[in-house]
Amino acid sequence: MPGDDIAEAQRVVFGELPDLPHLAELPDRGPGADIIGRTSAFLVDLPVELYVGTWRIAARPGRDLRRAADFLDRDLDQLTEQGDGFTGVVKVQAAGPYTLAANVDLPVGGRLLRDPGAVRDLITSLTEGLRTHVDDVRRRLPGATVLLQVDEPALPTVLAGHVPTESGFSAYRAVETNTAADALRALVSGVGAPVTFHCCAADVPISLFVSAGASALSLDLSLVGSLDPLGEAIDAGVGLLAGVAPTSGARAPGHKDLVDRVRGVWNQLGFSADLLRRQVVVTPTCGLAGASATYAKDVLAACRDAGRRLVEE
């Protein structure tokens, strides 16, 4: 979400998305509120720090990690206060292990991705931290069901072997699909909550996410090249958070436009309207941090109204 006022952002979320609110993230607040810094606050026994504008593994927890943890605590307090008595599904988010590995440095330099052992340690640490986070949210909102969204925007680049080294003249070795699937499967089984995988990049590894145990997929539908893997996922009962609303603009689209975009893809897939009502949620294509506050509020309302329209028809 845009801005730096977590109380206002959380009010907008609960106000416009009463059927599926989420824990707002406000990267405009700076380091520690960004996707990598926020997720680093979940890591267990794997402290990080900022060094020349890049997150890296640290010898011990310091002020950068304390800042990230403080942002998270304040955000959770707002979720607790404004979600008091909530009994539906609430979504929380974190970066996935491969997006972290492609963006966090080793102490000696180079991304974590260069060291398979370090990546394994990262996955173990993140899984334990996210399990604790989910349990914390359950204690704060005892009537709610927690859905964990794992953001993996860098995974297609990791699988393709296109993550550049520091020199820019080469790239880190590609991670094998089976290795990534096994790692994400371990994370899904270890966090103790249903998991939706979000990836708003091209070449989304839909089949990998499904094999890892995804309960749902969050995708920018305009970037899905082949619809066959998506159709197979839906046929297997996987939910779809259908990203069809632009993340910024002068004016938010109307809900009818979003309904048409979802239906256009759904008709190509050839599934029934009843399945659409049961398995699809209408969403923006990605995060809204780059939007104006007015646009963010309006586009969330449009997604809500589009979803309700699809359910009613």
PDB file of C-alpha atoms in Angstrom:
ATOM      1  CA  MET A   1       0.000   0.000   0.000  1.00  0.00           C
ATOM      2  CA  PRO A   2       1.165   3.606  -0.563  1.00  0.00           C
ATOM      3  CA  GLY A   3       2.143   6.061   2.151  1.00  0.00           C
ATOM      4  CA  ASP A   4       3.567   5.661   5.639  1.00  0.00           C
ATOM      5  CA  ASP A   5       0.451   5.673   7.852  1.00  0.00           C
ATOM      6  CA  ILE A   6      -0.208   2.062   8.812  1.00  0.00           C
ATOM      7  CA  ALA A   7      -3.371   2.895  10.742  1.00  0.00           C
ATOM      8  CA  GLU A   8      -4.938   4.526   7.681  1.00  0.00           C
ATOM      9  CA  ALA A   9      -3.732   1.788   5.324  1.00  0.00           C
ATOM     10  CA  GLN A  10      -5.204  -0.918   7.540  1.00  0.00           C
ATOM     11  CA  ARG A  11      -8.505   0.990   7.781  1.00  0.00           C
ATOM     12  CA  VAL A  12      -8.672   1.096   3.985  1.00  0.00           C
ATOM     13  CA  VAL A  13      -7.930  -2.632   3.746  1.00  0.00           C
ATOM     14  CA  PHE A  14     -10.638  -3.652   6.210  1.00  0.00           C
ATOM     15  CA  GLY A  15     -13.049  -1.099   4.793  1.00  0.00           C
ATOM     16  CA  GLU A  16     -12.703  -2.047   1.144  1.00  0.00           C
ATOM     17  CA  LEU A  17     -11.884  -5.759   1.491  1.00  0.00           C
ATOM     18  CA  PRO A  18     -14.070  -7.076   4.316  1.00  0.00           C
ATOM     19  CA  ASP A  19     -14.196 -10.561   2.735  1.00  0.00           C
ATOM     20  CA  LEU A  20     -10.413 -10.998   2.486  1.00  0.00           C
ATOM     21  CA  PRO A  21      -8.397  -8.331   4.345  1.00  0.00           C
ATOM     22  CA  HIS A  22      -4.633  -8.496   4.566  1.00  0.00           C
ATOM     23  CA  LEU A  23      -1.774  -7.178   6.655  1.00  0.00           C
ATOM     24  CA  ALA A  24      -0.753  -3.987   4.853  1.00  0.00           C
ATOM     25  CA  GLU A  25       2.860  -3.373   3.885  1.00  0.00           C
ATOM     26  CA  LEU A  26       4.167   0.195   3.469  1.00  0.00           C
ATOM     27  CA  PRO A  27       7.561   0.184   1.736  1.00  0.00           C
ATOM     28  CA  ASP A  28       7.517   4.000   1.488  1.00  0.00           C
ATOM     29  CA  ARG A  29       8.690   4.017   5.109  1.00  0.00           C
ATOM     30  CA  GLY A  30      12.133   2.921   3.942  1.00  0.00           C
ATOM     31  CA  PRO A  31      14.535   0.053   4.677  1.00  0.00           C
ATOM     32  CA  GLY A  32      12.946  -2.565   6.876  1.00  0.00           C
ATOM     33  CA  ALA A  33       9.495  -1.928   5.417  1.00  0.00           C
ATOM     34  CA  ASP A  34      10.501  -3.163   1.939  1.00  0.00           C
ATOM     35  CA  ILE A  35       9.722  -6.729   0.891  1.00  0.00           C
ATOM     36  CA  ILE A  36      13.235  -7.997   1.672  1.00  0.00           C
ATOM     37  CA  GLY A  37      13.616  -6.120   4.956  1.00  0.00           C
ATOM     38  CA  ARG A  38      10.135  -7.102   6.135  1.00  0.00           C
ATOM     39  CA  THR A  39      10.738 -10.770   5.433  1.00  0.00           C
ATOM     40  CA  SER A  40      14.160 -10.661   7.042  1.00  0.00           C
ATOM     41  CA  ALA A  41      12.398  -9.883  10.323  1.00  0.00           C
ATOM     42  CA  PHE A  42      10.914 -13.397  10.185  1.00  0.00           C
ATOM     43  CA  LEU A  43      14.232 -15.220   9.851  1.00  0.00           C
ATOM     44  CA  VAL A  44      15.299 -17.291  12.857  1.00  0.00           C
ATOM     45  CA  ASP A  45      18.977 -17.258  13.880  1.00  0.00           C
ATOM     46  CA  LEU A  46      19.895 -15.642  10.568  1.00  0.00           C
ATOM     47  CA  PRO A  47      20.290 -11.886  11.189  1.00  0.00           C
ATOM     48  CA  VAL A  48      20.664  -9.398   8.349  1.00  0.00           C
ATOM     49  CA  GLU A  49      21.919  -5.847   7.982  1.00  0.00           C
ATOM     50  CA  LEU A  50      22.097  -3.133   5.349  1.00  0.00           C
ATOM     51  CA  TYR A  51      25.461  -2.612   3.696  1.00  0.00           C
ATOM     52  CA  VAL A  52      25.813  -0.052   0.891  1.00  0.00           C
ATOM     53  CA  GLY A  53      22.088  -0.243   0.264  1.00  0.00           C
ATOM     54  CA  THR A  54      21.965  -4.037   0.050  1.00  0.00           C
ATOM     55  CA  TRP A  55      20.736  -6.528   2.621  1.00  0.00           C
ATOM     56  CA  ARG A  56      23.340  -9.074   3.698  1.00  0.00           C
ATOM     57  CA  ILE A  57      23.744 -11.754   6.350  1.00  0.00           C
ATOM     58  CA  ALA A  58      25.151 -10.255   9.554  1.00  0.00           C
ATOM     59  CA  ALA A  59      27.132 -11.649  12.455  1.00  0.00           C
ATOM     60  CA  ARG A  60      24.528 -10.491  14.976  1.00  0.00           C
ATOM     61  CA  PRO A  61      21.226  -8.583  15.087  1.00  0.00           C
ATOM     62  CA  GLY A  62      21.654  -4.822  14.775  1.00  0.00           C
ATOM     63  CA  ARG A  63      19.680  -1.632  14.286  1.00  0.00           C
ATOM     64  CA  ASP A  64      18.566  -2.467  10.734  1.00  0.00           C
ATOM     65  CA  LEU A  65      16.918  -5.657  11.881  1.00  0.00           C
ATOM     66  CA  ARG A  66      15.432  -3.905  14.917  1.00  0.00           C
ATOM     67  CA  ARG A  67      13.888  -1.312  12.608  1.00  0.00           C
ATOM     68  CA  ALA A  68      12.312  -4.050  10.452  1.00  0.00           C
ATOM     69  CA  ALA A  69      10.979  -5.842  13.537  1.00  0.00           C
ATOM     70  CA  ASP A  70       9.579  -2.574  14.914  1.00  0.00           C
ATOM     71  CA  PHE A  71       7.708  -1.892  11.661  1.00  0.00           C
ATOM     72  CA  LEU A  72       6.280  -5.412  11.777  1.00  0.00           C
ATOM     73  CA  ASP A  73       5.204  -5.090  15.429  1.00  0.00           C
ATOM     74  CA  ARG A  74       3.420  -1.794  14.747  1.00  0.00           C
ATOM     75  CA  ASP A  75       1.688  -3.244  11.699  1.00  0.00           C
ATOM     76  CA  LEU A  76       0.545  -6.308  13.611  1.00  0.00           C
ATOM     77  CA  ASP A  77      -0.788  -4.117  16.414  1.00  0.00           C
ATOM     78  CA  GLN A  78      -2.945  -2.276  13.876  1.00  0.00           C
ATOM     79  CA  LEU A  79      -4.129  -5.554  12.384  1.00  0.00           C
ATOM     80  CA  THR A  80      -5.079  -6.717  15.881  1.00  0.00           C
ATOM     81  CA  GLU A  81      -6.897  -3.523  16.758  1.00  0.00           C
ATOM     82  CA  GLN A  82      -8.835  -3.114  13.543  1.00  0.00           C
ATOM     83  CA  GLY A  83      -9.449  -6.816  13.067  1.00  0.00           C
ATOM     84  CA  ASP A  84     -10.908  -7.312  16.538  1.00  0.00           C
ATOM     85  CA  GLY A  85     -13.732  -9.848  16.267  1.00  0.00           C
ATOM     86  CA  PHE A  86     -12.949 -10.705  12.620  1.00  0.00           C
ATOM     87  CA  THR A  87     -13.954 -14.293  11.752  1.00  0.00           C
ATOM     88  CA  GLY A  88     -13.106 -14.657   8.048  1.00  0.00           C
ATOM     89  CA  VAL A  89      -9.897 -15.307   6.122  1.00  0.00           C
ATOM     90  CA  VAL A  90      -7.038 -12.857   6.661  1.00  0.00           C
ATOM     91  CA  LYS A  91      -3.952 -12.838   4.447  1.00  0.00           C
ATOM     92  CA  VAL A  92      -0.359 -12.160   5.465  1.00  0.00           C
ATOM     93  CA  GLN A  93       2.591 -11.935   3.068  1.00  0.00           C
ATOM     94  CA  ALA A  94       6.318 -12.586   2.928  1.00  0.00           C
ATOM     95  CA  ALA A  95       8.977 -12.940   0.272  1.00  0.00           C
ATOM     96  CA  GLY A  96       9.775 -16.501  -0.705  1.00  0.00           C
ATOM     97  CA  PRO A  97      13.166 -18.127  -0.148  1.00  0.00           C
ATOM     98  CA  TYR A  98      14.400 -17.815  -3.727  1.00  0.00           C
ATOM     99  CA  THR A  99      13.481 -14.150  -3.974  1.00  0.00           C
ATOM    100  CA  LEU A 100      15.399 -13.643  -0.715  1.00  0.00           C
ATOM    101  CA  ALA A 101      18.349 -15.696  -1.948  1.00  0.00           C
ATOM    102  CA  ALA A 102      18.523 -13.576  -5.107  1.00  0.00           C
ATOM    103  CA  ASN A 103      18.503 -10.301  -3.147  1.00  0.00           C
ATOM    104  CA  VAL A 104      20.456 -10.934   0.086  1.00  0.00           C
ATOM    105  CA  ASP A 105      24.250 -11.103   0.136  1.00  0.00           C
ATOM    106  CA  LEU A 106      26.558 -13.467   1.927  1.00  0.00           C
ATOM    107  CA  PRO A 107      28.943 -11.855   4.470  1.00  0.00           C
ATOM    108  CA  VAL A 108      31.846 -12.465   2.074  1.00  0.00           C
ATOM    109  CA  GLY A 109      30.000 -10.986  -0.890  1.00  0.00           C
ATOM    110  CA  GLY A 110      27.804 -12.407  -3.594  1.00  0.00           C
ATOM    111  CA  ARG A 111      24.175 -13.396  -3.334  1.00  0.00           C
ATOM    112  CA  LEU A 112      23.063 -16.225  -1.075  1.00  0.00           C
ATOM    113  CA  LEU A 113      22.114 -17.953  -4.307  1.00  0.00           C
ATOM    114  CA  ARG A 114      25.766 -18.819  -4.978  1.00  0.00           C
ATOM    115  CA  ASP A 115      25.872 -21.140  -1.933  1.00  0.00           C
ATOM    116  CA  PRO A 116      23.350 -24.039  -1.989  1.00  0.00           C
ATOM    117  CA  GLY A 117      24.056 -24.769   1.673  1.00  0.00           C
ATOM    118  CA  ALA A 118      23.244 -21.187   2.629  1.00  0.00           C
ATOM    119  CA  VAL A 119      20.012 -21.403   0.630  1.00  0.00           C
ATOM    120  CA  ARG A 120      19.014 -24.542   2.529  1.00  0.00           C
ATOM    121  CA  ASP A 121      19.712 -22.779   5.836  1.00  0.00           C
ATOM    122  CA  LEU A 122      17.660 -19.818   4.634  1.00  0.00           C
ATOM    123  CA  ILE A 123      14.683 -22.037   3.787  1.00  0.00           C
ATOM    124  CA  THR A 124      14.797 -23.705   7.212  1.00  0.00           C
ATOM    125  CA  SER A 125      15.056 -20.344   8.984  1.00  0.00           C
ATOM    126  CA  LEU A 126      12.269 -18.754   6.954  1.00  0.00           C
ATOM    127  CA  THR A 127       9.933 -21.715   7.427  1.00  0.00           C
ATOM    128  CA  GLU A 128      10.346 -21.609  11.195  1.00  0.00           C
ATOM    129  CA  GLY A 129       9.879 -17.847  11.276  1.00  0.00           C
ATOM    130  CA  LEU A 130       6.754 -17.909   9.137  1.00  0.00           C
ATOM    131  CA  ARG A 131       5.233 -20.661  11.266  1.00  0.00           C
ATOM    132  CA  THR A 132       5.769 -18.457  14.317  1.00  0.00           C
ATOM    133  CA  HIS A 133       4.302 -15.464  12.454  1.00  0.00           C
ATOM    134  CA  VAL A 134       1.178 -17.406  11.471  1.00  0.00           C
ATOM    135  CA  ASP A 135       0.728 -18.584  15.062  1.00  0.00           C
ATOM    136  CA  ASP A 136       1.086 -14.992  16.279  1.00  0.00           C
ATOM    137  CA  VAL A 137      -1.613 -13.757  13.903  1.00  0.00           C
ATOM    138  CA  ARG A 138      -3.901 -16.579  15.030  1.00  0.00           C
ATOM    139  CA  ARG A 139      -3.456 -15.520  18.650  1.00  0.00           C
ATOM    140  CA  ARG A 140      -4.185 -11.907  17.755  1.00  0.00           C
ATOM    141  CA  LEU A 141      -7.252 -12.774  15.647  1.00  0.00           C
ATOM    142  CA  PRO A 142      -8.516 -16.017  17.237  1.00  0.00           C
ATOM    143  CA  GLY A 143     -11.640 -16.170  15.080  1.00  0.00           C
ATOM    144  CA  ALA A 144      -9.796 -15.777  11.772  1.00  0.00           C
ATOM    145  CA  THR A 145      -8.324 -18.274   9.316  1.00  0.00           C
ATOM    146  CA  VAL A 146      -4.814 -17.260   8.267  1.00  0.00           C
ATOM    147  CA  LEU A 147      -3.770 -17.490   4.615  1.00  0.00           C
ATOM    148  CA  LEU A 148      -0.047 -17.066   3.947  1.00  0.00           C
ATOM    149  CA  GLN A 149       1.019 -15.484   0.661  1.00  0.00           C
ATOM    150  CA  VAL A 150       4.572 -16.272  -0.416  1.00  0.00           C
ATOM    151  CA  ASP A 151       5.862 -13.722  -2.931  1.00  0.00           C
ATOM    152  CA  GLU A 152       8.333 -15.155  -5.443  1.00  0.00           C
ATOM    153  CA  PRO A 153       8.800 -12.498  -8.153  1.00  0.00           C
ATOM    154  CA  ALA A 154      12.445 -13.524  -8.673  1.00  0.00           C
ATOM    155  CA  LEU A 155      11.837 -17.262  -9.019  1.00  0.00           C
ATOM    156  CA  PRO A 156      11.518 -17.330 -12.842  1.00  0.00           C
ATOM    157  CA  THR A 157      14.872 -15.533 -13.116  1.00  0.00           C
ATOM    158  CA  VAL A 158      16.438 -17.932 -10.596  1.00  0.00           C
ATOM    159  CA  LEU A 159      15.186 -20.980 -12.501  1.00  0.00           C
ATOM    160  CA  ALA A 160      16.443 -19.574 -15.797  1.00  0.00           C
ATOM    161  CA  GLY A 161      19.918 -18.819 -14.416  1.00  0.00           C
ATOM    162  CA  HIS A 162      19.586 -15.116 -15.172  1.00  0.00           C
ATOM    163  CA  VAL A 163      20.387 -13.594 -11.763  1.00  0.00           C
ATOM    164  CA  PRO A 164      23.507 -11.481 -12.475  1.00  0.00           C
ATOM    165  CA  THR A 165      26.633 -11.650 -10.362  1.00  0.00           C
ATOM    166  CA  GLU A 166      28.138  -8.486  -8.864  1.00  0.00           C
ATOM    167  CA  SER A 167      30.289  -7.847 -11.931  1.00  0.00           C
ATOM    168  CA  GLY A 168      27.304  -8.048 -14.251  1.00  0.00           C
ATOM    169  CA  PHE A 169      29.352 -10.131 -16.697  1.00  0.00           C
ATOM    170  CA  SER A 170      27.965 -13.497 -15.630  1.00  0.00           C
ATOM    171  CA  ALA A 171      25.037 -15.033 -13.799  1.00  0.00           C
ATOM    172  CA  TYR A 172      24.507 -17.497 -10.996  1.00  0.00           C
ATOM    173  CA  ARG A 173      23.868 -21.096 -11.921  1.00  0.00           C
ATOM    174  CA  ALA A 174      20.230 -21.933 -12.473  1.00  0.00           C
ATOM    175  CA  VAL A 175      18.389 -23.729  -9.688  1.00  0.00           C
ATOM    176  CA  GLU A 176      16.850 -26.968 -10.914  1.00  0.00           C
ATOM    177  CA  THR A 177      13.063 -27.076 -10.982  1.00  0.00           C
ATOM    178  CA  ASN A 178      12.906 -30.200  -8.832  1.00  0.00           C
ATOM    179  CA  THR A 179      15.196 -28.616  -6.224  1.00  0.00           C
ATOM    180  CA  ALA A 180      13.021 -25.520  -6.014  1.00  0.00           C
ATOM    181  CA  ALA A 181       9.815 -27.584  -5.878  1.00  0.00           C
ATOM    182  CA  ASP A 182      11.165 -29.707  -3.029  1.00  0.00           C
ATOM    183  CA  ALA A 183      12.259 -26.618  -1.104  1.00  0.00           C
ATOM    184  CA  LEU A 184       8.927 -24.838  -1.495  1.00  0.00           C
ATOM    185  CA  ARG A 185       7.076 -28.038  -0.622  1.00  0.00           C
ATOM    186  CA  ALA A 186       9.020 -28.225   2.645  1.00  0.00           C
ATOM    187  CA  LEU A 187       8.086 -24.627   3.379  1.00  0.00           C
ATOM    188  CA  VAL A 188       4.386 -25.237   2.652  1.00  0.00           C
ATOM    189  CA  SER A 189       4.291 -28.297   4.882  1.00  0.00           C
ATOM    190  CA  GLY A 190       6.175 -26.514   7.664  1.00  0.00           C
ATOM    191  CA  VAL A 191       4.318 -23.199   8.043  1.00  0.00           C
ATOM    192  CA  GLY A 192       1.050 -24.721   9.253  1.00  0.00           C
ATOM    193  CA  ALA A 193      -1.268 -22.641   7.048  1.00  0.00           C
ATOM    194  CA  PRO A 194      -2.640 -22.736   3.508  1.00  0.00           C
ATOM    195  CA  VAL A 195      -0.217 -21.024   1.119  1.00  0.00           C
ATOM    196  CA  THR A 196      -0.840 -18.968  -1.994  1.00  0.00           C
ATOM    197  CA  PHE A 197       2.150 -18.269  -4.209  1.00  0.00           C
ATOM    198  CA  HIS A 198       2.317 -14.839  -5.833  1.00  0.00           C
ATOM    199  CA  CYS A 199       4.438 -14.108  -8.895  1.00  0.00           C
ATOM    200  CA  CYS A 200       3.771 -11.113 -11.130  1.00  0.00           C
ATOM    201  CA  ALA A 201       6.642 -11.850 -13.513  1.00  0.00           C
ATOM    202  CA  ALA A 202       6.513 -13.460 -16.923  1.00  0.00           C
ATOM    203  CA  ASP A 203       7.133 -17.226 -17.210  1.00  0.00           C
ATOM    204  CA  VAL A 204       5.403 -17.971 -13.907  1.00  0.00           C
ATOM    205  CA  PRO A 205       6.259 -21.568 -12.870  1.00  0.00           C
ATOM    206  CA  ILE A 206       2.635 -22.546 -12.267  1.00  0.00           C
ATOM    207  CA  SER A 207       3.225 -26.298 -12.322  1.00  0.00           C
ATOM    208  CA  LEU A 208       6.090 -25.943  -9.827  1.00  0.00           C
ATOM    209  CA  PHE A 209       3.898 -24.003  -7.412  1.00  0.00           C
ATOM    210  CA  VAL A 210       1.126 -26.578  -7.706  1.00  0.00           C
ATOM    211  CA  SER A 211       3.517 -29.470  -7.098  1.00  0.00           C
ATOM    212  CA  ALA A 212       4.825 -27.603  -4.034  1.00  0.00           C
ATOM    213  CA  GLY A 213       1.345 -27.714  -2.498  1.00  0.00           C
ATOM    214  CA  ALA A 214      -0.100 -24.294  -3.326  1.00  0.00           C
ATOM    215  CA  SER A 215      -3.654 -23.759  -2.118  1.00  0.00           C
ATOM    216  CA  ALA A 216      -3.930 -20.819  -4.514  1.00  0.00           C
ATOM    217  CA  LEU A 217      -1.982 -18.870  -7.129  1.00  0.00           C
ATOM    218  CA  SER A 218      -1.796 -15.078  -7.327  1.00  0.00           C
ATOM    219  CA  LEU A 219      -0.921 -14.049 -10.886  1.00  0.00           C
ATOM    220  CA  ASP A 220      -0.937 -11.135 -13.295  1.00  0.00           C
ATOM    221  CA  LEU A 221      -3.215 -12.736 -15.874  1.00  0.00           C
ATOM    222  CA  SER A 222      -1.835 -10.557 -18.659  1.00  0.00           C
ATOM    223  CA  LEU A 223       1.581 -12.228 -18.230  1.00  0.00           C
ATOM    224  CA  VAL A 224       0.351 -15.825 -18.312  1.00  0.00           C
ATOM    225  CA  GLY A 225       1.495 -17.110 -21.695  1.00  0.00           C
ATOM    226  CA  SER A 226       0.153 -20.652 -21.900  1.00  0.00           C
ATOM    227  CA  LEU A 227      -3.184 -21.214 -20.191  1.00  0.00           C
ATOM    228  CA  ASP A 228      -2.788 -25.002 -20.039  1.00  0.00           C
ATOM    229  CA  PRO A 229      -0.838 -25.103 -16.730  1.00  0.00           C
ATOM    230  CA  LEU A 230      -3.318 -22.660 -15.199  1.00  0.00           C
ATOM    231  CA  GLY A 231      -6.234 -24.789 -16.365  1.00  0.00           C
ATOM    232  CA  GLU A 232      -4.639 -27.891 -14.873  1.00  0.00           C
ATOM    233  CA  ALA A 233      -4.146 -26.073 -11.566  1.00  0.00           C
ATOM    234  CA  ILE A 234      -7.768 -24.944 -11.414  1.00  0.00           C
ATOM    235  CA  ASP A 235      -8.943 -28.427 -12.383  1.00  0.00           C
ATOM    236  CA  ALA A 236      -6.921 -29.738  -9.426  1.00  0.00           C
ATOM    237  CA  GLY A 237      -8.818 -27.420  -7.063  1.00  0.00           C
ATOM    238  CA  VAL A 238      -6.185 -24.695  -6.712  1.00  0.00           C
ATOM    239  CA  GLY A 239      -7.665 -21.243  -6.144  1.00  0.00           C
ATOM    240  CA  LEU A 240      -6.856 -18.270  -8.352  1.00  0.00           C
ATOM    241  CA  LEU A 241      -6.207 -14.723  -7.178  1.00  0.00           C
ATOM    242  CA  ALA A 242      -6.760 -13.212 -10.608  1.00  0.00           C
ATOM    243  CA  GLY A 243      -4.614 -10.121 -11.054  1.00  0.00           C
ATOM    244  CA  VAL A 244      -6.505  -7.989 -13.563  1.00  0.00           C
ATOM    245  CA  ALA A 245      -6.535  -4.466 -12.080  1.00  0.00           C
ATOM    246  CA  PRO A 246      -3.586  -2.153 -12.945  1.00  0.00           C
ATOM    247  CA  THR A 247      -1.467  -1.164  -9.966  1.00  0.00           C
ATOM    248  CA  SER A 248      -1.506   2.566 -10.757  1.00  0.00           C
ATOM    249  CA  GLY A 249      -3.090   5.115 -13.050  1.00  0.00           C
ATOM    250  CA  ALA A 250      -4.980   8.358 -13.217  1.00  0.00           C
ATOM    251  CA  ARG A 251      -8.251   6.606 -12.509  1.00  0.00           C
ATOM    252  CA  ALA A 252      -9.112   3.150 -11.212  1.00  0.00           C
ATOM    253  CA  PRO A 253     -10.979   0.832 -13.609  1.00  0.00           C
ATOM    254  CA  GLY A 254     -14.632   0.157 -12.988  1.00  0.00           C
ATOM    255  CA  HIS A 255     -15.681  -3.190 -11.577  1.00  0.00           C
ATOM    256  CA  LYS A 256     -17.477  -4.136 -14.801  1.00  0.00           C
ATOM    257  CA  ASP A 257     -14.220  -3.827 -16.712  1.00  0.00           C
ATOM    258  CA  LEU A 258     -12.529  -6.155 -14.231  1.00  0.00           C
ATOM    259  CA  VAL A 259     -15.390  -8.649 -14.511  1.00  0.00           C
ATOM    260  CA  ASP A 260     -14.950  -8.685 -18.288  1.00  0.00           C
ATOM    261  CA  ARG A 261     -11.203  -9.277 -17.990  1.00  0.00           C
ATOM    262  CA  VAL A 262     -11.680 -12.233 -15.653  1.00  0.00           C
ATOM    263  CA  ARG A 263     -14.443 -13.713 -17.777  1.00  0.00           C
ATOM    264  CA  GLY A 264     -12.351 -13.352 -20.909  1.00  0.00           C
ATOM    265  CA  VAL A 265      -9.621 -15.593 -19.486  1.00  0.00           C
ATOM    266  CA  TRP A 266     -12.133 -17.918 -17.832  1.00  0.00           C
ATOM    267  CA  ASN A 267     -13.975 -18.478 -21.102  1.00  0.00           C
ATOM    268  CA  GLN A 268     -10.684 -19.394 -22.780  1.00  0.00           C
ATOM    269  CA  LEU A 269     -10.069 -21.934 -20.028  1.00  0.00           C
ATOM    270  CA  GLY A 270     -13.510 -23.437 -20.597  1.00  0.00           C
ATOM    271  CA  PHE A 271     -14.581 -23.876 -16.992  1.00  0.00           C
ATOM    272  CA  SER A 272     -18.079 -23.405 -15.613  1.00  0.00           C
ATOM    273  CA  ALA A 273     -19.422 -20.208 -14.061  1.00  0.00           C
ATOM    274  CA  ASP A 274     -20.048 -22.148 -10.845  1.00  0.00           C
ATOM    275  CA  LEU A 275     -16.345 -22.978 -10.574  1.00  0.00           C
ATOM    276  CA  LEU A 276     -15.507 -19.331 -11.194  1.00  0.00           C
ATOM    277  CA  ARG A 277     -17.675 -18.297  -8.242  1.00  0.00           C
ATOM    278  CA  ARG A 278     -15.992 -20.810  -5.942  1.00  0.00           C
ATOM    279  CA  GLN A 279     -12.319 -20.572  -6.901  1.00  0.00           C
ATOM    280  CA  VAL A 280     -11.538 -17.050  -8.103  1.00  0.00           C
ATOM    281  CA  VAL A 281     -10.735 -13.818  -6.247  1.00  0.00           C
ATOM    282  CA  VAL A 282     -10.323 -10.547  -8.188  1.00  0.00           C
ATOM    283  CA  THR A 283      -7.141  -8.612  -7.320  1.00  0.00           C
ATOM    284  CA  PRO A 284      -4.699  -5.994  -8.588  1.00  0.00           C
ATOM    285  CA  THR A 285      -1.895  -7.410 -10.708  1.00  0.00           C
ATOM    286  CA  CYS A 286       0.690  -6.703  -7.984  1.00  0.00           C
ATOM    287  CA  GLY A 287       1.295  -4.351  -5.052  1.00  0.00           C
ATOM    288  CA  LEU A 288      -0.082  -0.808  -4.903  1.00  0.00           C
ATOM    289  CA  ALA A 289       2.851   1.002  -3.271  1.00  0.00           C
ATOM    290  CA  GLY A 290       3.423   3.084  -6.399  1.00  0.00           C
ATOM    291  CA  ALA A 291      -0.178   4.293  -6.598  1.00  0.00           C
ATOM    292  CA  SER A 292      -1.799   7.331  -5.058  1.00  0.00           C
ATOM    293  CA  ALA A 293      -3.813   6.779  -1.890  1.00  0.00           C
ATOM    294  CA  THR A 294      -7.016   7.580  -3.794  1.00  0.00           C
ATOM    295  CA  TYR A 295      -6.229   5.146  -6.581  1.00  0.00           C
ATOM    296  CA  ALA A 296      -5.326   2.372  -4.118  1.00  0.00           C
ATOM    297  CA  LYS A 297      -8.633   2.789  -2.275  1.00  0.00           C
ATOM    298  CA  ASP A 298     -10.664   2.942  -5.483  1.00  0.00           C
ATOM    299  CA  VAL A 299      -9.006  -0.040  -7.133  1.00  0.00           C
ATOM    300  CA  LEU A 300      -9.514  -2.223  -4.054  1.00  0.00           C
ATOM    301  CA  ALA A 301     -13.190  -1.244  -4.050  1.00  0.00           C
ATOM    302  CA  ALA A 302     -13.409  -2.119  -7.752  1.00  0.00           C
ATOM    303  CA  CYS A 303     -11.859  -5.548  -7.113  1.00  0.00           C
ATOM    304  CA  ARG A 304     -14.314  -6.160  -4.258  1.00  0.00           C
ATOM    305  CA  ASP A 305     -17.319  -5.164  -6.347  1.00  0.00           C
ATOM    306  CA  ALA A 306     -16.113  -7.243  -9.304  1.00  0.00           C
ATOM    307  CA  GLY A 307     -15.764 -10.297  -7.082  1.00  0.00           C
ATOM    308  CA  ARG A 308     -19.247  -9.846  -5.673  1.00  0.00           C
ATOM    309  CA  ARG A 309     -20.650  -9.382  -9.173  1.00  0.00           C
ATOM    310  CA  LEU A 310     -19.092 -12.672 -10.299  1.00  0.00           C
ATOM    311  CA  VAL A 311     -20.542 -14.475  -7.273  1.00  0.00           C
ATOM    312  CA  GLU A 312     -24.040 -13.104  -7.797  1.00  0.00           C
ATOM    313  CA  GLU A 313     -24.309 -13.890 -11.499  1.00  0.00           C
TER     314      GLU A 313
END
